[in-house]
Amino acid sequence: MSCRLVVLVSGNGSNLQALLDAAVSGTLDAEVVAVVSNKPDAFGLSRAAKAEIATDVVEHHGKTEARADFDRRLAEAVSVHKPELVVLAGWMRLLTPAFLDRFAVINLHPALPGEFPGTHAIDRAFDAWKDGTTDRSGVMVHWVPDDGVDDGPVIATTEVPFVENDTLELFEKRMHQAEHALLVDAVNLVVAENSLETTGQ
Ligand code: GRF
């Protein structure tokens, strides 16, 4: 039986699409069993629906809801699908141990380990190149053991160099291409190297 993935998305979902495409072409050693979003209008949900995959939305109740309370509701929604692995693919919300202690969780981030944690990592790397402080960036997939931002044991990385006459648009395109390939590779690596169990029960 292949590894059960639940994918968490907040937006476009092009990385989710890479997983769905790899599942169809047989290059993903796992099955996306559900996609959960914190944003009801996330395009990733439409991608999942098109692929006939279960979807759910868990919205944060603004200032009135504590982070851990949201995380517990999210964990309940995710656990319904009995995942062996939870993949954060463009998930734009910090998770706490209320969620993380219940699942094996990995995160995709468009920067190399220790570089540009948080949002707008691609733009910040491009600015650093323009300032002459770097000549490459890259993408990584890492475990999410705690609520550190884009930090945790690294599973896989790909370097993405800058090129002569680079533009933000071209660099961003290369970064996303690298992410799409790396995420599939990283999931396959995790499945191959870890004895994953159904979690979150
Ligand atoms: C990706 O660059 C991801 O690494 C970052 O947000 C972007 C989401 O892209 N956290 P998509 O929603 O998968 O298209």
PDB file of C-alpha atoms and ligand atoms in Angstrom:
ATOM      1  CA  MET A   1       0.000   0.000   0.000  1.00  0.00           C
ATOM      2  CA  SER A   2       1.405   3.390  -0.908  1.00  0.00           C
ATOM      3  CA  CYS A   3       2.056   6.175   1.581  1.00  0.00           C
ATOM      4  CA  ARG A   4      -1.002   8.305   2.417  1.00  0.00           C
ATOM      5  CA  LEU A   5      -0.299  12.022   2.030  1.00  0.00           C
ATOM      6  CA  VAL A   6      -2.406  14.926   3.197  1.00  0.00           C
ATOM      7  CA  VAL A   7      -1.256  18.139   1.522  1.00  0.00           C
ATOM      8  CA  LEU A   8      -1.819  21.532   3.177  1.00  0.00           C
ATOM      9  CA  VAL A   9      -2.059  24.545   0.864  1.00  0.00           C
ATOM     10  CA  SER A  10      -2.907  28.224   1.251  1.00  0.00           C
ATOM     11  CA  GLY A  11      -2.871  29.430  -2.348  1.00  0.00           C
ATOM     12  CA  ASN A  12      -2.120  28.572  -5.945  1.00  0.00           C
ATOM     13  CA  GLY A  13      -1.075  24.975  -5.339  1.00  0.00           C
ATOM     14  CA  SER A  14       1.414  24.526  -8.183  1.00  0.00           C
ATOM     15  CA  ASN A  15       3.494  22.313  -5.879  1.00  0.00           C
ATOM     16  CA  LEU A  16       0.421  20.279  -5.035  1.00  0.00           C
ATOM     17  CA  GLN A  17      -0.091  19.960  -8.801  1.00  0.00           C
ATOM     18  CA  ALA A  18       3.442  18.600  -9.148  1.00  0.00           C
ATOM     19  CA  LEU A  19       2.561  15.880  -6.631  1.00  0.00           C
ATOM     20  CA  LEU A  20      -0.751  15.115  -8.364  1.00  0.00           C
ATOM     21  CA  ASP A  21       0.934  14.926 -11.779  1.00  0.00           C
ATOM     22  CA  ALA A  22       3.675  12.678 -10.419  1.00  0.00           C
ATOM     23  CA  ALA A  23       1.038  10.410  -8.865  1.00  0.00           C
ATOM     24  CA  VAL A  24      -0.709  10.092 -12.235  1.00  0.00           C
ATOM     25  CA  SER A  25       2.529   9.432 -14.120  1.00  0.00           C
ATOM     26  CA  GLY A  26       3.614   6.869 -11.534  1.00  0.00           C
ATOM     27  CA  THR A  27       6.718   8.733 -10.365  1.00  0.00           C
ATOM     28  CA  LEU A  28       5.379   9.467  -6.858  1.00  0.00           C
ATOM     29  CA  ASP A  29       5.633   6.607  -4.379  1.00  0.00           C
ATOM     30  CA  ALA A  30       2.679   7.969  -2.453  1.00  0.00           C
ATOM     31  CA  GLU A  31      -0.972   8.843  -2.788  1.00  0.00           C
ATOM     32  CA  VAL A  32      -2.511  12.251  -2.110  1.00  0.00           C
ATOM     33  CA  VAL A  33      -5.603  11.314  -0.102  1.00  0.00           C
ATOM     34  CA  ALA A  34      -6.745  14.825   0.828  1.00  0.00           C
ATOM     35  CA  VAL A  35      -5.945  18.508   0.450  1.00  0.00           C
ATOM     36  CA  VAL A  36      -6.718  20.882   3.301  1.00  0.00           C
ATOM     37  CA  SER A  37      -6.548  24.669   3.145  1.00  0.00           C
ATOM     38  CA  ASN A  38      -6.908  27.554   5.581  1.00  0.00           C
ATOM     39  CA  LYS A  39      -8.196  29.692   2.695  1.00  0.00           C
ATOM     40  CA  PRO A  40     -11.557  28.824   1.121  1.00  0.00           C
ATOM     41  CA  ASP A  41     -10.594  30.476  -2.175  1.00  0.00           C
ATOM     42  CA  ALA A  42      -7.185  28.737  -2.515  1.00  0.00           C
ATOM     43  CA  PHE A  43      -6.768  27.590  -6.124  1.00  0.00           C
ATOM     44  CA  GLY A  44      -5.098  24.464  -4.781  1.00  0.00           C
ATOM     45  CA  LEU A  45      -8.554  23.290  -3.680  1.00  0.00           C
ATOM     46  CA  SER A  46      -9.797  23.503  -7.279  1.00  0.00           C
ATOM     47  CA  ARG A  47      -6.784  21.517  -8.441  1.00  0.00           C
ATOM     48  CA  ALA A  48      -7.592  18.827  -5.871  1.00  0.00           C
ATOM     49  CA  ALA A  49     -11.281  18.760  -6.799  1.00  0.00           C
ATOM     50  CA  LYS A  50     -10.336  18.370 -10.474  1.00  0.00           C
ATOM     51  CA  ALA A  51      -8.216  15.374  -9.519  1.00  0.00           C
ATOM     52  CA  GLU A  52     -11.172  13.993  -7.514  1.00  0.00           C
ATOM     53  CA  ILE A  53      -9.328  14.257  -4.240  1.00  0.00           C
ATOM     54  CA  ALA A  54     -11.075  15.035  -0.961  1.00  0.00           C
ATOM     55  CA  THR A  55     -10.794  18.642   0.209  1.00  0.00           C
ATOM     56  CA  ASP A  56     -11.485  20.460   3.421  1.00  0.00           C
ATOM     57  CA  VAL A  57     -11.163  24.049   4.626  1.00  0.00           C
ATOM     58  CA  VAL A  58     -10.276  25.034   8.170  1.00  0.00           C
ATOM     59  CA  GLU A  59     -10.363  28.800   8.541  1.00  0.00           C
ATOM     60  CA  HIS A  60      -8.770  30.691  11.389  1.00  0.00           C
ATOM     61  CA  HIS A  61     -11.332  32.562  13.500  1.00  0.00           C
ATOM     62  CA  GLY A  62      -9.442  35.832  13.521  1.00  0.00           C
ATOM     63  CA  LYS A  63      -8.195  37.353  16.750  1.00  0.00           C
ATOM     64  CA  THR A  64     -10.614  35.416  18.924  1.00  0.00           C
ATOM     65  CA  GLU A  65      -8.996  32.022  18.324  1.00  0.00           C
ATOM     66  CA  ALA A  66      -5.696  31.000  19.923  1.00  0.00           C
ATOM     67  CA  ARG A  67      -3.108  29.520  17.552  1.00  0.00           C
ATOM     68  CA  ALA A  68      -3.162  26.173  19.377  1.00  0.00           C
ATOM     69  CA  ASP A  69      -6.979  25.996  19.186  1.00  0.00           C
ATOM     70  CA  PHE A  70      -6.861  26.469  15.434  1.00  0.00           C
ATOM     71  CA  ASP A  71      -4.136  23.837  15.216  1.00  0.00           C
ATOM     72  CA  ARG A  72      -6.269  21.358  17.151  1.00  0.00           C
ATOM     73  CA  ARG A  73      -9.194  21.907  14.770  1.00  0.00           C
ATOM     74  CA  LEU A  74      -6.848  21.523  11.814  1.00  0.00           C
ATOM     75  CA  ALA A  75      -5.439  18.314  13.309  1.00  0.00           C
ATOM     76  CA  GLU A  76      -8.942  16.897  13.663  1.00  0.00           C
ATOM     77  CA  ALA A  77      -9.728  17.665  10.010  1.00  0.00           C
ATOM     78  CA  VAL A  78      -6.438  16.134   8.830  1.00  0.00           C
ATOM     79  CA  SER A  79      -6.630  13.032  11.019  1.00  0.00           C
ATOM     80  CA  VAL A  80      -9.915  12.015   9.340  1.00  0.00           C
ATOM     81  CA  HIS A  81      -7.791  11.084   6.314  1.00  0.00           C
ATOM     82  CA  LYS A  82      -5.350   8.928   8.316  1.00  0.00           C
ATOM     83  CA  PRO A  83      -2.166  10.382   6.788  1.00  0.00           C
ATOM     84  CA  GLU A  84       1.230   8.805   7.144  1.00  0.00           C
ATOM     85  CA  LEU A  85       2.823  12.058   6.039  1.00  0.00           C
ATOM     86  CA  VAL A  86       1.583  15.671   5.981  1.00  0.00           C
ATOM     87  CA  VAL A  87       3.108  17.900   3.303  1.00  0.00           C
ATOM     88  CA  LEU A  88       3.132  21.690   3.667  1.00  0.00           C
ATOM     89  CA  ALA A  89       3.153  22.898   0.052  1.00  0.00           C
ATOM     90  CA  GLY A  90       2.648  26.648   0.048  1.00  0.00           C
ATOM     91  CA  TRP A  91       1.039  26.505   3.504  1.00  0.00           C
ATOM     92  CA  MET A  92       1.373  30.055   4.813  1.00  0.00           C
ATOM     93  CA  ARG A  93       0.645  29.614   8.511  1.00  0.00           C
ATOM     94  CA  LEU A  94       2.944  28.766  11.376  1.00  0.00           C
ATOM     95  CA  LEU A  95       1.974  25.502  13.082  1.00  0.00           C
ATOM     96  CA  THR A  96       2.470  24.726  16.770  1.00  0.00           C
ATOM     97  CA  PRO A  97       3.050  21.442  18.615  1.00  0.00           C
ATOM     98  CA  ALA A  98      -0.755  21.165  18.987  1.00  0.00           C
ATOM     99  CA  PHE A  99      -0.635  20.064  15.346  1.00  0.00           C
ATOM    100  CA  LEU A 100       2.974  19.026  14.821  1.00  0.00           C
ATOM    101  CA  ASP A 101       3.092  16.517  17.679  1.00  0.00           C
ATOM    102  CA  ARG A 102       0.357  14.485  16.004  1.00  0.00           C
ATOM    103  CA  PHE A 103       1.803  13.995  12.515  1.00  0.00           C
ATOM    104  CA  ALA A 104       4.989  13.485  10.545  1.00  0.00           C
ATOM    105  CA  VAL A 105       5.202  16.854   8.741  1.00  0.00           C
ATOM    106  CA  ILE A 106       7.493  18.117   5.976  1.00  0.00           C
ATOM    107  CA  ASN A 107       7.715  21.637   4.520  1.00  0.00           C
ATOM    108  CA  LEU A 108       8.848  23.051   1.194  1.00  0.00           C
ATOM    109  CA  HIS A 109      10.659  26.382   1.312  1.00  0.00           C
ATOM    110  CA  PRO A 110      12.111  28.417  -1.587  1.00  0.00           C
ATOM    111  CA  ALA A 111      15.529  29.017  -0.044  1.00  0.00           C
ATOM    112  CA  LEU A 112      18.511  26.981   1.092  1.00  0.00           C
ATOM    113  CA  PRO A 113      18.800  25.884   4.747  1.00  0.00           C
ATOM    114  CA  GLY A 114      19.254  28.815   7.102  1.00  0.00           C
ATOM    115  CA  GLU A 115      18.698  31.412   4.357  1.00  0.00           C
ATOM    116  CA  PHE A 116      15.685  33.698   4.002  1.00  0.00           C
ATOM    117  CA  PRO A 117      13.211  32.059   6.375  1.00  0.00           C
ATOM    118  CA  GLY A 118       9.661  33.412   6.204  1.00  0.00           C
ATOM    119  CA  THR A 119       7.716  35.033   3.387  1.00  0.00           C
ATOM    120  CA  HIS A 120       9.027  36.566   0.138  1.00  0.00           C
ATOM    121  CA  ALA A 121      12.165  34.418   0.223  1.00  0.00           C
ATOM    122  CA  ILE A 122      12.495  34.505  -3.575  1.00  0.00           C
ATOM    123  CA  ASP A 123      12.329  38.305  -3.747  1.00  0.00           C
ATOM    124  CA  ARG A 124      14.796  38.645  -0.877  1.00  0.00           C
ATOM    125  CA  ALA A 125      17.264  36.281  -2.552  1.00  0.00           C
ATOM    126  CA  PHE A 126      16.964  38.234  -5.794  1.00  0.00           C
ATOM    127  CA  ASP A 127      17.646  41.497  -3.923  1.00  0.00           C
ATOM    128  CA  ALA A 128      20.707  39.888  -2.299  1.00  0.00           C
ATOM    129  CA  TRP A 129      22.021  38.909  -5.744  1.00  0.00           C
ATOM    130  CA  LYS A 130      21.484  42.441  -7.038  1.00  0.00           C
ATOM    131  CA  ASP A 131      23.356  43.759  -3.993  1.00  0.00           C
ATOM    132  CA  GLY A 132      26.219  41.404  -4.840  1.00  0.00           C
ATOM    133  CA  THR A 133      25.999  39.443  -1.597  1.00  0.00           C
ATOM    134  CA  THR A 134      25.109  36.089  -3.170  1.00  0.00           C
ATOM    135  CA  ASP A 135      25.345  34.299  -6.498  1.00  0.00           C
ATOM    136  CA  ARG A 136      22.898  31.505  -5.856  1.00  0.00           C
ATOM    137  CA  SER A 137      19.814  30.524  -3.944  1.00  0.00           C
ATOM    138  CA  GLY A 138      17.833  27.311  -3.970  1.00  0.00           C
ATOM    139  CA  VAL A 139      14.980  25.332  -2.525  1.00  0.00           C
ATOM    140  CA  MET A 140      14.678  22.840   0.306  1.00  0.00           C
ATOM    141  CA  VAL A 141      12.365  20.324   1.903  1.00  0.00           C
ATOM    142  CA  HIS A 142      12.745  19.773   5.648  1.00  0.00           C
ATOM    143  CA  TRP A 143      11.050  18.083   8.566  1.00  0.00           C
ATOM    144  CA  VAL A 144       8.928  20.319  10.763  1.00  0.00           C
ATOM    145  CA  PRO A 145       9.610  19.172  14.329  1.00  0.00           C
ATOM    146  CA  ASP A 146       8.499  22.390  16.048  1.00  0.00           C
ATOM    147  CA  ASP A 147       7.286  25.918  15.415  1.00  0.00           C
ATOM    148  CA  GLY A 148      10.618  27.196  14.049  1.00  0.00           C
ATOM    149  CA  VAL A 149      10.129  29.155  10.810  1.00  0.00           C
ATOM    150  CA  ASP A 150      11.323  27.206   7.757  1.00  0.00           C
ATOM    151  CA  ASP A 151      13.733  25.343   9.982  1.00  0.00           C
ATOM    152  CA  GLY A 152      14.207  21.660  10.760  1.00  0.00           C
ATOM    153  CA  PRO A 153      16.216  18.610   9.684  1.00  0.00           C
ATOM    154  CA  VAL A 154      16.865  18.903   5.961  1.00  0.00           C
ATOM    155  CA  ILE A 155      15.580  16.167   3.662  1.00  0.00           C
ATOM    156  CA  ALA A 156      16.695  17.513   0.275  1.00  0.00           C
ATOM    157  CA  THR A 157      17.959  20.696  -1.367  1.00  0.00           C
ATOM    158  CA  THR A 158      18.534  21.988  -4.886  1.00  0.00           C
ATOM    159  CA  GLU A 159      20.722  24.980  -5.667  1.00  0.00           C
ATOM    160  CA  VAL A 160      19.410  27.520  -8.163  1.00  0.00           C
ATOM    161  CA  PRO A 161      22.162  29.792  -9.488  1.00  0.00           C
ATOM    162  CA  PHE A 162      21.647  33.321 -10.776  1.00  0.00           C
ATOM    163  CA  VAL A 163      22.535  33.865 -14.425  1.00  0.00           C
ATOM    164  CA  GLU A 164      23.800  36.813 -16.426  1.00  0.00           C
ATOM    165  CA  ASN A 165      21.069  39.409 -17.046  1.00  0.00           C
ATOM    166  CA  ASP A 166      18.759  37.574 -14.663  1.00  0.00           C
ATOM    167  CA  THR A 167      15.334  39.010 -13.925  1.00  0.00           C
ATOM    168  CA  LEU A 168      13.105  38.340 -10.939  1.00  0.00           C
ATOM    169  CA  GLU A 169      10.553  36.779 -13.266  1.00  0.00           C
ATOM    170  CA  LEU A 170      13.052  34.315 -14.786  1.00  0.00           C
ATOM    171  CA  PHE A 171      14.629  33.509 -11.431  1.00  0.00           C
ATOM    172  CA  GLU A 172      11.211  32.911  -9.883  1.00  0.00           C
ATOM    173  CA  LYS A 173      10.314  30.567 -12.730  1.00  0.00           C
ATOM    174  CA  ARG A 174      13.502  28.528 -12.226  1.00  0.00           C
ATOM    175  CA  MET A 175      12.892  28.423  -8.467  1.00  0.00           C
ATOM    176  CA  HIS A 176       9.353  27.111  -8.926  1.00  0.00           C
ATOM    177  CA  GLN A 177      10.554  24.493 -11.416  1.00  0.00           C
ATOM    178  CA  ALA A 178      13.165  23.406  -8.887  1.00  0.00           C
ATOM    179  CA  GLU A 179      10.513  23.240  -6.146  1.00  0.00           C
ATOM    180  CA  HIS A 180       8.183  21.101  -8.232  1.00  0.00           C
ATOM    181  CA  ALA A 181      10.907  18.534  -8.911  1.00  0.00           C
ATOM    182  CA  LEU A 182      12.397  18.602  -5.420  1.00  0.00           C
ATOM    183  CA  LEU A 183       9.084  18.087  -3.631  1.00  0.00           C
ATOM    184  CA  VAL A 184       8.392  14.877  -5.535  1.00  0.00           C
ATOM    185  CA  ASP A 185      11.948  13.650  -4.936  1.00  0.00           C
ATOM    186  CA  ALA A 186      11.781  14.513  -1.235  1.00  0.00           C
ATOM    187  CA  VAL A 187       8.497  12.690  -0.697  1.00  0.00           C
ATOM    188  CA  ASN A 188       9.930   9.634  -2.452  1.00  0.00           C
ATOM    189  CA  LEU A 189      13.043   9.857  -0.274  1.00  0.00           C
ATOM    190  CA  VAL A 190      10.993  10.069   2.918  1.00  0.00           C
ATOM    191  CA  VAL A 191       8.835   7.137   1.854  1.00  0.00           C
ATOM    192  CA  ALA A 192      11.914   5.066   0.995  1.00  0.00           C
ATOM    193  CA  GLU A 193      13.893   5.874   4.125  1.00  0.00           C
ATOM    194  CA  ASN A 194      11.290   6.018   6.858  1.00  0.00           C
ATOM    195  CA  SER A 195       8.854   3.511   8.197  1.00  0.00           C
ATOM    196  CA  LEU A 196       5.916   5.874   8.333  1.00  0.00           C
ATOM    197  CA  GLU A 197       2.831   4.998  10.301  1.00  0.00           C
ATOM    198  CA  THR A 198      -0.634   6.409  10.231  1.00  0.00           C
ATOM    199  CA  THR A 199      -0.532   9.353  12.616  1.00  0.00           C
ATOM    200  CA  GLY A 200      -2.880  11.824  14.233  1.00  0.00           C
ATOM    201  CA  GLN A 201      -5.293   9.304  15.708  1.00  0.00           C
TER     202      GLN A 201
HETATM  203  C1  GRF B   1       6.159  28.237  -3.016  1.00  0.00           C
HETATM  204  O1  GRF B   1       7.233  28.983  -3.470  1.00  0.00           O
HETATM  205  C2  GRF B   1       6.401  27.703  -1.634  1.00  0.00           C
HETATM  206  O2  GRF B   1       7.673  27.240  -1.425  1.00  0.00           O
HETATM  207  C3  GRF B   1       6.139  28.969  -0.834  1.00  0.00           C
HETATM  208  O3  GRF B   1       4.982  29.516  -1.433  1.00  0.00           O
HETATM  209  C4  GRF B   1       4.942  29.130  -2.807  1.00  0.00           C
HETATM  210  C5  GRF B   1       3.643  28.412  -3.032  1.00  0.00           C
HETATM  211  O4  GRF B   1       3.452  28.061  -4.374  1.00  0.00           O
HETATM  212  N1  GRF B   1       6.019  28.684   0.566  1.00  0.00           N
HETATM  213  P1  GRF B   1       2.242  27.096  -4.804  1.00  0.00           P
HETATM  214  O5  GRF B   1       1.019  27.503  -3.992  1.00  0.00           O
HETATM  215  O6  GRF B   1       2.639  25.691  -4.521  1.00  0.00           O
HETATM  216  O7  GRF B   1       2.061  27.371  -6.260  1.00  0.00           O
END
